[in-house]
């Protein structure tokens, strides 16, 4: 031991020396520095945590915003679709109404036109009668009694004489509806006479309608059920033509 | 011409060959070294393991220990203490200044200690606060003690003492004397050896054994503090002695071997440090006397790293043994 | 053979043991460098452990050196 220089006294001195340095360094250097390090570590951990939280909040906000935008988009889409549907419906409605209205106008116009035609034909009846008489005067050479002429003409057109239908001689009707067609519109008086006569002849009480067909030229056709009594001038002319042939 | 100058792209400054200052300093010192060697050629000093005493009369006599001489390694120990105290004062002042970030030397010490602390924490976990002071103190103290051998004058300025196997003395500059090469051996009284004022602290076995004792002893203390009586079961493993007929006895024997291992740690610690640094100083002596010019500078650099590595290894092994003691098996 | 010559020879023989330390350090550093080359990210841990291992391996060589120095300067 002595050769190695190992000595209890020196050993103790060195150990105590270390102890002194240890105590001083621990008090002056290690404890403050460890505190500083711990504080720094804590602060770093705190800031990392804060950053993480902020990041989380940001992501949440982003997700929220995305959700809101999505919702808004969906709502907007719904609204647009509804509006389009509404518009379609409205448009269809308007078109339907317009069509309806157009049809109505068309029908009104048709009815008006028919009425107008009837009126014109009624007006024409007088003129036709005058023309026919004038032509007959020229043809016969003598003037007929004016009143008689008129009666003739009326009879020609309406087939009614003395409160009876001239063309129907002792015949009876059977049927629900009766359609009376004439070349020119009949007067109200004539219509009444016709109706009365038809009712008198028919069994039951059929409904009597009147129609105008200029192609008949004169006389009447009476359609009862499926039977047609044709006393029109055009048919008589055709029969006359057949006979002559 | 003016337009040309403004349009021309600025030329990159060519790196000129410069005759740097430092290389000439190195060359100058080498030449000076050659002349110095011609004037006073270096000698291989007398090498001995025990620390040299300044005087032959004891400083004081204690009852149990005996005579107490003041040695040159004790002077080195005092110097190491002073350096460490100055470092502590500087760091303390910097810490008390309230700055968040330490600057300069204190910052360097703080960075070093932080590295050590993080290493301790990653190894020892929550026991780090208890272990860290030992790790840091041993590392710093050994580091300063090791690096002291690099200082010029340490190991080379001292008292001349008459010796039978020494060298003749020659005076120079009027007030100093130096040993010179020469055939003076055998003439008692005319040859001398040098007793340096300061010798590297780590080359004193008392220092290394002292540190090793503290390290191993505090390892046991920390193990006991951390694990209580359970820590002793590492040495006296009586758990399986009666339950397991053969292996229990083997475990008990292994436990007893742990005691041997703890003792061998003291030897290992102390002789590792002493051997490295003592060999380093001897190496510097030998190289300095064989190739006096320039070669020793390279070995000074080597010793710089050896000193650092030995300091870190001493501290780190202490820390690891302490961490193991807290964990248990 | 006088005592001085025997001392010097003994010191030289004692240093033969340094072979073991040198081999150990060589194997150790080779392994550590391979480890760092394969996994450069772990270089910090590997270096720390390598230096510790070198310290252990070197201790053997240092014991030889101490013995040699003891023979030379103490005995």
mmCIF file with all atom_site columns, N, CA and C in Angstrom, chain A residues 173-239:
data_model
loop_
_atom_site.group_PDB
_atom_site.id
_atom_site.type_symbol
_atom_site.label_atom_id
_atom_site.label_alt_id
_atom_site.label_comp_id
_atom_site.label_asym_id
_atom_site.label_entity_id
_atom_site.label_seq_id
_atom_site.pdbx_PDB_ins_code
_atom_site.Cartn_x
_atom_site.Cartn_y
_atom_site.Cartn_z
_atom_site.occupancy
_atom_site.B_iso_or_equiv
_atom_site.pdbx_formal_charge
_atom_site.auth_seq_id
_atom_site.auth_comp_id
_atom_site.auth_asym_id
_atom_site.auth_atom_id
_atom_site.pdbx_PDB_model_num
ATOM 1   N N  . UNK A 1 173 ? -145.665 9.235  -84.438  1.00 0.00 ? 173 UNK A N  1
ATOM 2   C CA . UNK A 1 173 ? -144.234 9.090  -84.079  1.00 0.00 ? 173 UNK A CA 1
ATOM 3   C C  . UNK A 1 173 ? -144.047 8.213  -82.884  1.00 0.00 ? 173 UNK A C  1
ATOM 4   N N  . UNK A 1 174 ? -142.981 7.596  -82.874  1.00 0.00 ? 174 UNK A N  1
ATOM 5   C CA . UNK A 1 174 ? -142.572 6.931  -81.628  1.00 0.00 ? 174 UNK A CA 1
ATOM 6   C C  . UNK A 1 174 ? -141.077 7.233  -81.405  1.00 0.00 ? 174 UNK A C  1
ATOM 7   N N  . UNK A 1 175 ? -140.767 7.788  -80.320  1.00 0.00 ? 175 UNK A N  1
ATOM 8   C CA . UNK A 1 175 ? -139.317 8.104  -80.076  1.00 0.00 ? 175 UNK A CA 1
ATOM 9   C C  . UNK A 1 175 ? -139.152 9.080  -78.943  1.00 0.00 ? 175 UNK A C  1
ATOM 10  N N  . UNK A 1 176 ? -137.909 9.111  -78.479  1.00 0.00 ? 176 UNK A N  1
ATOM 11  C CA . UNK A 1 176 ? -137.615 9.970  -77.322  1.00 0.00 ? 176 UNK A CA 1
ATOM 12  C C  . UNK A 1 176 ? -137.331 11.376 -77.755  1.00 0.00 ? 176 UNK A C  1
ATOM 13  N N  . UNK A 1 177 ? -136.445 11.500 -78.812  1.00 0.00 ? 177 UNK A N  1
ATOM 14  C CA . UNK A 1 177 ? -136.075 12.843 -79.255  1.00 0.00 ? 177 UNK A CA 1
ATOM 15  C C  . UNK A 1 177 ? -136.480 13.037 -80.688  1.00 0.00 ? 177 UNK A C  1
ATOM 16  N N  . UNK A 1 178 ? -136.823 14.277 -80.970  1.00 0.00 ? 178 UNK A N  1
ATOM 17  C CA . UNK A 1 178 ? -137.228 14.634 -82.331  1.00 0.00 ? 178 UNK A CA 1
ATOM 18  C C  . UNK A 1 178 ? -136.340 15.768 -82.783  1.00 0.00 ? 178 UNK A C  1
ATOM 19  N N  . UNK A 1 179 ? -135.670 15.615 -83.979  1.00 0.00 ? 179 UNK A N  1
ATOM 20  C CA . UNK A 1 179 ? -134.829 16.687 -84.504  1.00 0.00 ? 179 UNK A CA 1
ATOM 21  C C  . UNK A 1 179 ? -135.455 17.193 -85.793  1.00 0.00 ? 179 UNK A C  1
ATOM 22  N N  . UNK A 1 180 ? -135.782 18.467 -85.755  1.00 0.00 ? 180 UNK A N  1
ATOM 23  C CA . UNK A 1 180 ? -136.397 19.069 -86.929  1.00 0.00 ? 180 UNK A CA 1
ATOM 24  C C  . UNK A 1 180 ? -135.357 19.926 -87.617  1.00 0.00 ? 180 UNK A C  1
ATOM 25  N N  . UNK A 1 181 ? -135.015 19.608 -88.888  1.00 0.00 ? 181 UNK A N  1
ATOM 26  C CA . UNK A 1 181 ? -134.038 20.411 -89.608  1.00 0.00 ? 181 UNK A CA 1
ATOM 27  C C  . UNK A 1 181 ? -134.752 21.170 -90.691  1.00 0.00 ? 181 UNK A C  1
ATOM 28  N N  . UNK A 1 182 ? -134.329 22.435 -90.891  1.00 0.00 ? 182 UNK A N  1
ATOM 29  C CA . UNK A 1 182 ? -134.939 23.257 -91.937  1.00 0.00 ? 182 UNK A CA 1
ATOM 30  C C  . UNK A 1 182 ? -133.835 23.957 -92.691  1.00 0.00 ? 182 UNK A C  1
ATOM 31  N N  . UNK A 1 183 ? -134.141 24.400 -93.907  1.00 0.00 ? 183 UNK A N  1
ATOM 32  C CA . UNK A 1 183 ? -133.117 25.080 -94.707  1.00 0.00 ? 183 UNK A CA 1
ATOM 33  C C  . UNK A 1 183 ? -132.771 26.424 -94.112  1.00 0.00 ? 183 UNK A C  1
ATOM 34  N N  . UNK A 1 184 ? -133.762 27.124 -93.605  1.00 0.00 ? 184 UNK A N  1
ATOM 35  C CA . UNK A 1 184 ? -133.505 28.426 -92.979  1.00 0.00 ? 184 UNK A CA 1
ATOM 36  C C  . UNK A 1 184 ? -134.065 28.387 -91.576  1.00 0.00 ? 184 UNK A C  1
ATOM 37  N N  . UNK A 1 185 ? -133.564 29.222 -90.694  1.00 0.00 ? 185 UNK A N  1
ATOM 38  C CA . UNK A 1 185 ? -134.086 29.227 -89.310  1.00 0.00 ? 185 UNK A CA 1
ATOM 39  C C  . UNK A 1 185 ? -135.576 29.532 -89.308  1.00 0.00 ? 185 UNK A C  1
ATOM 40  N N  . UNK A 1 186 ? -136.249 28.840 -88.407  1.00 0.00 ? 186 UNK A N  1
ATOM 41  C CA . UNK A 1 186 ? -137.694 29.040 -88.307  1.00 0.00 ? 186 UNK A CA 1
ATOM 42  C C  . UNK A 1 186 ? -137.972 30.149 -87.325  1.00 0.00 ? 186 UNK A C  1
ATOM 43  N N  . UNK A 1 187 ? -139.085 30.773 -87.500  1.00 0.00 ? 187 UNK A N  1
ATOM 44  C CA . UNK A 1 187 ? -139.531 31.805 -86.546  1.00 0.00 ? 187 UNK A CA 1
ATOM 45  C C  . UNK A 1 187 ? -140.057 31.096 -85.321  1.00 0.00 ? 187 UNK A C  1
ATOM 46  N N  . UNK A 1 188 ? -140.186 31.901 -84.248  1.00 0.00 ? 188 UNK A N  1
ATOM 47  C CA . UNK A 1 188 ? -140.640 31.319 -82.976  1.00 0.00 ? 188 UNK A CA 1
ATOM 48  C C  . UNK A 1 188 ? -142.060 30.763 -83.118  1.00 0.00 ? 188 UNK A C  1
ATOM 49  N N  . UNK A 1 189 ? -142.888 31.471 -83.855  1.00 0.00 ? 189 UNK A N  1
ATOM 50  C CA . UNK A 1 189 ? -144.288 31.045 -84.038  1.00 0.00 ? 189 UNK A CA 1
ATOM 51  C C  . UNK A 1 189 ? -144.341 29.711 -84.750  1.00 0.00 ? 189 UNK A C  1
ATOM 52  N N  . UNK A 1 190 ? -143.494 29.598 -85.781  1.00 0.00 ? 190 UNK A N  1
ATOM 53  C CA . UNK A 1 190 ? -143.453 28.353 -86.544  1.00 0.00 ? 190 UNK A CA 1
ATOM 54  C C  . UNK A 1 190 ? -142.962 27.211 -85.669  1.00 0.00 ? 190 UNK A C  1
ATOM 55  N N  . UNK A 1 191 ? -141.952 27.512 -84.900  1.00 0.00 ? 191 UNK A N  1
ATOM 56  C CA . UNK A 1 191 ? -141.427 26.481 -84.007  1.00 0.00 ? 191 UNK A CA 1
ATOM 57  C C  . UNK A 1 191 ? -142.478 25.955 -83.062  1.00 0.00 ? 191 UNK A C  1
ATOM 58  N N  . UNK A 1 192 ? -143.284 26.947 -82.546  1.00 0.00 ? 192 UNK A N  1
ATOM 59  C CA . UNK A 1 192 ? -144.345 26.540 -81.605  1.00 0.00 ? 192 UNK A CA 1
ATOM 60  C C  . UNK A 1 192 ? -145.370 25.652 -82.291  1.00 0.00 ? 192 UNK A C  1
ATOM 61  N N  . UNK A 1 193 ? -145.719 26.062 -83.470  1.00 0.00 ? 193 UNK A N  1
ATOM 62  C CA . UNK A 1 193 ? -146.722 25.287 -84.233  1.00 0.00 ? 193 UNK A CA 1
ATOM 63  C C  . UNK A 1 193 ? -146.199 23.866 -84.466  1.00 0.00 ? 193 UNK A C  1
ATOM 64  N N  . UNK A 1 194 ? -144.933 23.794 -84.905  1.00 0.00 ? 194 UNK A N  1
ATOM 65  C CA . UNK A 1 194 ? -144.313 22.511 -85.179  1.00 0.00 ? 194 UNK A CA 1
ATOM 66  C C  . UNK A 1 194 ? -144.295 21.635 -83.945  1.00 0.00 ? 194 UNK A C  1
ATOM 67  N N  . UNK A 1 195 ? -143.888 22.233 -82.868  1.00 0.00 ? 195 UNK A N  1
ATOM 68  C CA . UNK A 1 195 ? -143.788 21.470 -81.617  1.00 0.00 ? 195 UNK A CA 1
ATOM 69  C C  . UNK A 1 195 ? -145.139 20.912 -81.201  1.00 0.00 ? 195 UNK A C  1
ATOM 70  N N  . UNK A 1 196 ? -146.113 21.817 -81.316  1.00 0.00 ? 196 UNK A N  1
ATOM 71  C CA . UNK A 1 196 ? -147.473 21.443 -80.909  1.00 0.00 ? 196 UNK A CA 1
ATOM 72  C C  . UNK A 1 196 ? -147.979 20.288 -81.766  1.00 0.00 ? 196 UNK A C  1
ATOM 73  N N  . UNK A 1 197 ? -147.752 20.413 -83.056  1.00 0.00 ? 197 UNK A N  1
ATOM 74  C CA . UNK A 1 197 ? -148.226 19.391 -83.975  1.00 0.00 ? 197 UNK A CA 1
ATOM 75  C C  . UNK A 1 197 ? -147.528 18.049 -83.741  1.00 0.00 ? 197 UNK A C  1
ATOM 76  N N  . UNK A 1 198 ? -146.174 18.150 -83.532  1.00 0.00 ? 198 UNK A N  1
ATOM 77  C CA . UNK A 1 198 ? -145.417 16.915 -83.298  1.00 0.00 ? 198 UNK A CA 1
ATOM 78  C C  . UNK A 1 198 ? -145.875 16.257 -82.030  1.00 0.00 ? 198 UNK A C  1
ATOM 79  N N  . UNK A 1 199 ? -146.099 17.050 -80.993  1.00 0.00 ? 199 UNK A N  1
ATOM 80  C CA . UNK A 1 199 ? -146.537 16.476 -79.708  1.00 0.00 ? 199 UNK A CA 1
ATOM 81  C C  . UNK A 1 199 ? -147.892 15.811 -79.848  1.00 0.00 ? 199 UNK A C  1
ATOM 82  N N  . UNK A 1 200 ? -148.737 16.457 -80.669  1.00 0.00 ? 200 UNK A N  1
ATOM 83  C CA . UNK A 1 200 ? -150.078 15.914 -80.871  1.00 0.00 ? 200 UNK A CA 1
ATOM 84  C C  . UNK A 1 200 ? -150.019 14.551 -81.563  1.00 0.00 ? 200 UNK A C  1
ATOM 85  N N  . UNK A 1 201 ? -149.096 14.420 -82.468  1.00 0.00 ? 201 UNK A N  1
ATOM 86  C CA . UNK A 1 201 ? -149.007 13.197 -83.246  1.00 0.00 ? 201 UNK A CA 1
ATOM 87  C C  . UNK A 1 201 ? -148.244 12.084 -82.545  1.00 0.00 ? 201 UNK A C  1
ATOM 88  N N  . UNK A 1 202 ? -147.376 12.441 -81.662  1.00 0.00 ? 202 UNK A N  1
ATOM 89  C CA . UNK A 1 202 ? -146.499 11.395 -81.091  1.00 0.00 ? 202 UNK A CA 1
ATOM 90  C C  . UNK A 1 202 ? -147.036 10.865 -79.788  1.00 0.00 ? 202 UNK A C  1
ATOM 91  N N  . UNK A 1 203 ? -146.655 9.621  -79.509  1.00 0.00 ? 203 UNK A N  1
ATOM 92  C CA . UNK A 1 203 ? -147.004 9.075  -78.194  1.00 0.00 ? 203 UNK A CA 1
ATOM 93  C C  . UNK A 1 203 ? -145.946 9.537  -77.192  1.00 0.00 ? 203 UNK A C  1
ATOM 94  N N  . UNK A 1 204 ? -146.403 9.792  -76.065  1.00 0.00 ? 204 UNK A N  1
ATOM 95  C CA . UNK A 1 204 ? -145.456 10.308 -75.044  1.00 0.00 ? 204 UNK A CA 1
ATOM 96  C C  . UNK A 1 204 ? -145.116 11.746 -75.317  1.00 0.00 ? 204 UNK A C  1
ATOM 97  N N  . UNK A 1 205 ? -144.071 12.205 -74.596  1.00 0.00 ? 205 UNK A N  1
ATOM 98  C CA . UNK A 1 205 ? -143.682 13.614 -74.775  1.00 0.00 ? 205 UNK A CA 1
ATOM 99  C C  . UNK A 1 205 ? -142.209 13.718 -75.148  1.00 0.00 ? 205 UNK A C  1
ATOM 100 N N  . UNK A 1 206 ? -141.930 13.555 -76.408  1.00 0.00 ? 206 UNK A N  1
ATOM 101 C CA . UNK A 1 206 ? -140.526 13.623 -76.817  1.00 0.00 ? 206 UNK A CA 1
ATOM 102 C C  . UNK A 1 206 ? -139.975 15.048 -76.785  1.00 0.00 ? 206 UNK A C  1
ATOM 103 N N  . UNK A 1 207 ? -138.658 15.116 -76.737  1.00 0.00 ? 207 UNK A N  1
ATOM 104 C CA . UNK A 1 207 ? -138.004 16.443 -76.717  1.00 0.00 ? 207 UNK A CA 1
ATOM 105 C C  . UNK A 1 207 ? -137.816 16.882 -78.166  1.00 0.00 ? 207 UNK A C  1
ATOM 106 N N  . UNK A 1 208 ? -138.150 18.127 -78.420  1.00 0.00 ? 208 UNK A N  1
ATOM 107 C CA . UNK A 1 208 ? -138.100 18.613 -79.803  1.00 0.00 ? 208 UNK A CA 1
ATOM 108 C C  . UNK A 1 208 ? -136.948 19.586 -79.944  1.00 0.00 ? 208 UNK A C  1
ATOM 109 N N  . UNK A 1 209 ? -136.025 19.297 -80.899  1.00 0.00 ? 209 UNK A N  1
ATOM 110 C CA . UNK A 1 209 ? -134.901 20.215 -81.162  1.00 0.00 ? 209 UNK A CA 1
ATOM 111 C C  . UNK A 1 209 ? -134.994 20.708 -82.586  1.00 0.00 ? 209 UNK A C  1
ATOM 112 N N  . UNK A 1 210 ? -134.374 21.870 -82.758  1.00 0.00 ? 210 UNK A N  1
ATOM 113 C CA . UNK A 1 210 ? -134.402 22.463 -84.092  1.00 0.00 ? 210 UNK A CA 1
ATOM 114 C C  . UNK A 1 210 ? -132.979 22.652 -84.575  1.00 0.00 ? 210 UNK A C  1
ATOM 115 N N  . UNK A 1 211 ? -132.797 22.423 -85.910  1.00 0.00 ? 211 UNK A N  1
ATOM 116 C CA . UNK A 1 211 ? -131.472 22.642 -86.476  1.00 0.00 ? 211 UNK A CA 1
ATOM 117 C C  . UNK A 1 211 ? -131.628 23.288 -87.846  1.00 0.00 ? 211 UNK A C  1
ATOM 118 N N  . UNK A 1 212 ? -130.522 23.892 -88.325  1.00 0.00 ? 212 UNK A N  1
ATOM 119 C CA . UNK A 1 212 ? -130.575 24.570 -89.629  1.00 0.00 ? 212 UNK A CA 1
ATOM 120 C C  . UNK A 1 212 ? -129.632 23.842 -90.567  1.00 0.00 ? 212 UNK A C  1
ATOM 121 N N  . UNK A 1 213 ? -130.105 23.460 -91.755  1.00 0.00 ? 213 UNK A N  1
ATOM 122 C CA . UNK A 1 213 ? -129.242 22.801 -92.741  1.00 0.00 ? 213 UNK A CA 1
ATOM 123 C C  . UNK A 1 213 ? -129.530 23.396 -94.105  1.00 0.00 ? 213 UNK A C  1
ATOM 124 N N  . UNK A 1 214 ? -128.690 24.340 -94.563  1.00 0.00 ? 214 UNK A N  1
ATOM 125 C CA . UNK A 1 214 ? -129.006 25.054 -95.812  1.00 0.00 ? 214 UNK A CA 1
ATOM 126 C C  . UNK A 1 214 ? -129.036 24.123 -97.020  1.00 0.00 ? 214 UNK A C  1
ATOM 127 N N  . UNK A 1 215 ? -128.408 22.952 -96.920  1.00 0.00 ? 215 UNK A N  1
ATOM 128 C CA . UNK A 1 215 ? -128.389 22.078 -98.094  1.00 0.00 ? 215 UNK A CA 1
ATOM 129 C C  . UNK A 1 215 ? -129.774 21.536 -98.424  1.00 0.00 ? 215 UNK A C  1
ATOM 130 N N  . UNK A 1 216 ? -130.704 21.645 -97.494  1.00 0.00 ? 216 UNK A N  1
ATOM 131 C CA . UNK A 1 216 ? -132.053 21.124 -97.759  1.00 0.00 ? 216 UNK A CA 1
ATOM 132 C C  . UNK A 1 216 ? -132.780 21.979 -98.778  1.00 0.00 ? 216 UNK A C  1
ATOM 133 N N  . UNK A 1 217 ? -132.358 23.238 -98.943  1.00 0.00 ? 217 UNK A N  1
ATOM 134 C CA . UNK A 1 217 ? -132.954 24.249 -99.839  1.00 0.00 ? 217 UNK A CA 1
ATOM 135 C C  . UNK A 1 217 ? -134.324 24.679 -99.352  1.00 0.00 ? 217 UNK A C  1
ATOM 136 N N  . UNK A 1 218 ? -135.182 23.751 -98.915  1.00 0.00 ? 218 UNK A N  1
ATOM 137 C CA . UNK A 1 218 ? -136.497 24.110 -98.414  1.00 0.00 ? 218 UNK A CA 1
ATOM 138 C C  . UNK A 1 218 ? -137.125 22.891 -97.784  1.00 0.00 ? 218 UNK A C  1
ATOM 139 N N  . UNK A 1 219 ? -138.339 23.077 -97.203  1.00 0.00 ? 219 UNK A N  1
ATOM 140 C CA . UNK A 1 219 ? -139.002 21.949 -96.588  1.00 0.00 ? 219 UNK A CA 1
ATOM 141 C C  . UNK A 1 219 ? -138.363 21.552 -95.284  1.00 0.00 ? 219 UNK A C  1
ATOM 142 N N  . UNK A 1 220 ? -138.655 20.339 -94.819  1.00 0.00 ? 220 UNK A N  1
ATOM 143 C CA . UNK A 1 220 ? -138.177 19.916 -93.503  1.00 0.00 ? 220 UNK A CA 1
ATOM 144 C C  . UNK A 1 220 ? -137.700 18.465 -93.563  1.00 0.00 ? 220 UNK A C  1
ATOM 145 N N  . UNK A 1 221 ? -136.826 18.103 -92.656  1.00 0.00 ? 221 UNK A N  1
ATOM 146 C CA . UNK A 1 221 ? -136.588 16.698 -92.344  1.00 0.00 ? 221 UNK A CA 1
ATOM 147 C C  . UNK A 1 221 ? -136.850 16.540 -90.879  1.00 0.00 ? 221 UNK A C  1
ATOM 148 N N  . UNK A 1 222 ? -137.594 15.487 -90.543  1.00 0.00 ? 222 UNK A N  1
ATOM 149 C CA . UNK A 1 222 ? -137.887 15.249 -89.125  1.00 0.00 ? 222 UNK A CA 1
ATOM 150 C C  . UNK A 1 222 ? -137.299 13.898 -88.765  1.00 0.00 ? 222 UNK A C  1
ATOM 151 N N  . UNK A 1 223 ? -136.447 13.925 -87.800  1.00 0.00 ? 223 UNK A N  1
ATOM 152 C CA . UNK A 1 223 ? -135.786 12.690 -87.376  1.00 0.00 ? 223 UNK A CA 1
ATOM 153 C C  . UNK A 1 223 ? -136.325 12.310 -86.023  1.00 0.00 ? 223 UNK A C  1
ATOM 154 N N  . UNK A 1 224 ? -136.998 11.164 -86.010  1.00 0.00 ? 224 UNK A N  1
ATOM 155 C CA . UNK A 1 224 ? -137.543 10.681 -84.738  1.00 0.00 ? 224 UNK A CA 1
ATOM 156 C C  . UNK A 1 224 ? -136.879 9.348  -84.464  1.00 0.00 ? 224 UNK A C  1
ATOM 157 N N  . UNK A 1 225 ? -136.128 9.293  -83.378  1.00 0.00 ? 225 UNK A N  1
ATOM 158 C CA . UNK A 1 225 ? -135.423 8.032  -83.092  1.00 0.00 ? 225 UNK A CA 1
ATOM 159 C C  . UNK A 1 225 ? -134.526 7.699  -84.259  1.00 0.00 ? 225 UNK A C  1
ATOM 160 N N  . UNK A 1 226 ? -134.741 6.509  -84.837  1.00 0.00 ? 226 UNK A N  1
ATOM 161 C CA . UNK A 1 226 ? -133.905 6.140  -85.961  1.00 0.00 ? 226 UNK A CA 1
ATOM 162 C C  . UNK A 1 226 ? -134.645 6.291  -87.289  1.00 0.00 ? 226 UNK A C  1
ATOM 163 N N  . UNK A 1 227 ? -135.762 6.942  -87.252  1.00 0.00 ? 227 UNK A N  1
ATOM 164 C CA . UNK A 1 227 ? -136.540 7.146  -88.469  1.00 0.00 ? 227 UNK A CA 1
ATOM 165 C C  . UNK A 1 227 ? -136.400 8.561  -88.944  1.00 0.00 ? 227 UNK A C  1
ATOM 166 N N  . UNK A 1 228 ? -136.213 8.750  -90.288  1.00 0.00 ? 228 UNK A N  1
ATOM 167 C CA . UNK A 1 228 ? -136.115 10.083 -90.844  1.00 0.00 ? 228 UNK A CA 1
ATOM 168 C C  . UNK A 1 228 ? -137.253 10.288 -91.837  1.00 0.00 ? 228 UNK A C  1
ATOM 169 N N  . UNK A 1 229 ? -138.058 11.313 -91.585  1.00 0.00 ? 229 UNK A N  1
ATOM 170 C CA . UNK A 1 229 ? -139.120 11.711 -92.542  1.00 0.00 ? 229 UNK A CA 1
ATOM 171 C C  . UNK A 1 229 ? -138.558 12.854 -93.325  1.00 0.00 ? 229 UNK A C  1
ATOM 172 N N  . UNK A 1 230 ? -138.299 12.612 -94.621  1.00 0.00 ? 230 UNK A N  1
ATOM 173 C CA . UNK A 1 230 ? -137.623 13.618 -95.425  1.00 0.00 ? 230 UNK A CA 1
ATOM 174 C C  . UNK A 1 230 ? -138.613 14.287 -96.346  1.00 0.00 ? 230 UNK A C  1
ATOM 175 N N  . UNK A 1 231 ? -138.862 15.566 -96.037  1.00 0.00 ? 231 UNK A N  1
ATOM 176 C CA . UNK A 1 231 ? -139.777 16.334 -96.904  1.00 0.00 ? 231 UNK A CA 1
ATOM 177 C C  . UNK A 1 231 ? -139.048 17.540 -97.418  1.00 0.00 ? 231 UNK A C  1
ATOM 178 N N  . UNK A 1 232 ? -137.740 17.377 -97.616  1.00 0.00 ? 232 UNK A N  1
ATOM 179 C CA . UNK A 1 232 ? -136.977 18.545 -98.013  1.00 0.00 ? 232 UNK A CA 1
ATOM 180 C C  . UNK A 1 232 ? -137.048 18.720 -99.528  1.00 0.00 ? 232 UNK A C  1
ATOM 181 N N  . UNK A 1 233 ? -136.818 19.975 -99.981  1.00 0.00 ? 233 UNK A N  1
ATOM 182 C CA . UNK A 1 233 ? -136.870 20.322 -101.397 1.00 0.00 ? 233 UNK A CA 1
ATOM 183 C C  . UNK A 1 233 ? -135.747 19.592 -102.137 1.00 0.00 ? 233 UNK A C  1
ATOM 184 N N  . UNK A 1 234 ? -134.607 19.504 -101.504 1.00 0.00 ? 234 UNK A N  1
ATOM 185 C CA . UNK A 1 234 ? -133.481 18.876 -102.182 1.00 0.00 ? 234 UNK A CA 1
ATOM 186 C C  . UNK A 1 234 ? -133.777 17.400 -102.507 1.00 0.00 ? 234 UNK A C  1
ATOM 187 N N  . UNK A 1 235 ? -134.405 16.691 -101.587 1.00 0.00 ? 235 UNK A N  1
ATOM 188 C CA . UNK A 1 235 ? -134.758 15.304 -101.826 1.00 0.00 ? 235 UNK A CA 1
ATOM 189 C C  . UNK A 1 235 ? -135.804 15.190 -102.921 1.00 0.00 ? 235 UNK A C  1
ATOM 190 N N  . UNK A 1 236 ? -136.782 16.113 -102.878 1.00 0.00 ? 236 UNK A N  1
ATOM 191 C CA . UNK A 1 236 ? -137.838 16.084 -103.890 1.00 0.00 ? 236 UNK A CA 1
ATOM 192 C C  . UNK A 1 236 ? -137.254 16.357 -105.261 1.00 0.00 ? 236 UNK A C  1
ATOM 193 N N  . UNK A 1 237 ? -136.264 17.343 -105.279 1.00 0.00 ? 237 UNK A N  1
ATOM 194 C CA . UNK A 1 237 ? -135.622 17.659 -106.558 1.00 0.00 ? 237 UNK A CA 1
ATOM 195 C C  . UNK A 1 237 ? -134.882 16.429 -107.067 1.00 0.00 ? 237 UNK A C  1
ATOM 196 N N  . UNK A 1 238 ? -134.179 15.765 -106.119 1.00 0.00 ? 238 UNK A N  1
ATOM 197 C CA . UNK A 1 238 ? -133.437 14.583 -106.529 1.00 0.00 ? 238 UNK A CA 1
ATOM 198 C C  . UNK A 1 238 ? -134.358 13.499 -107.072 1.00 0.00 ? 238 UNK A C  1
ATOM 199 N N  . UNK A 1 239 ? -135.513 13.310 -106.392 1.00 0.00 ? 239 UNK A N  1
ATOM 200 C CA . UNK A 1 239 ? -136.502 12.314 -106.854 1.00 0.00 ? 239 UNK A CA 1
ATOM 201 C C  . UNK A 1 239 ? -137.020 12.690 -108.225 1.00 0.00 ? 239 UNK A C  1
#
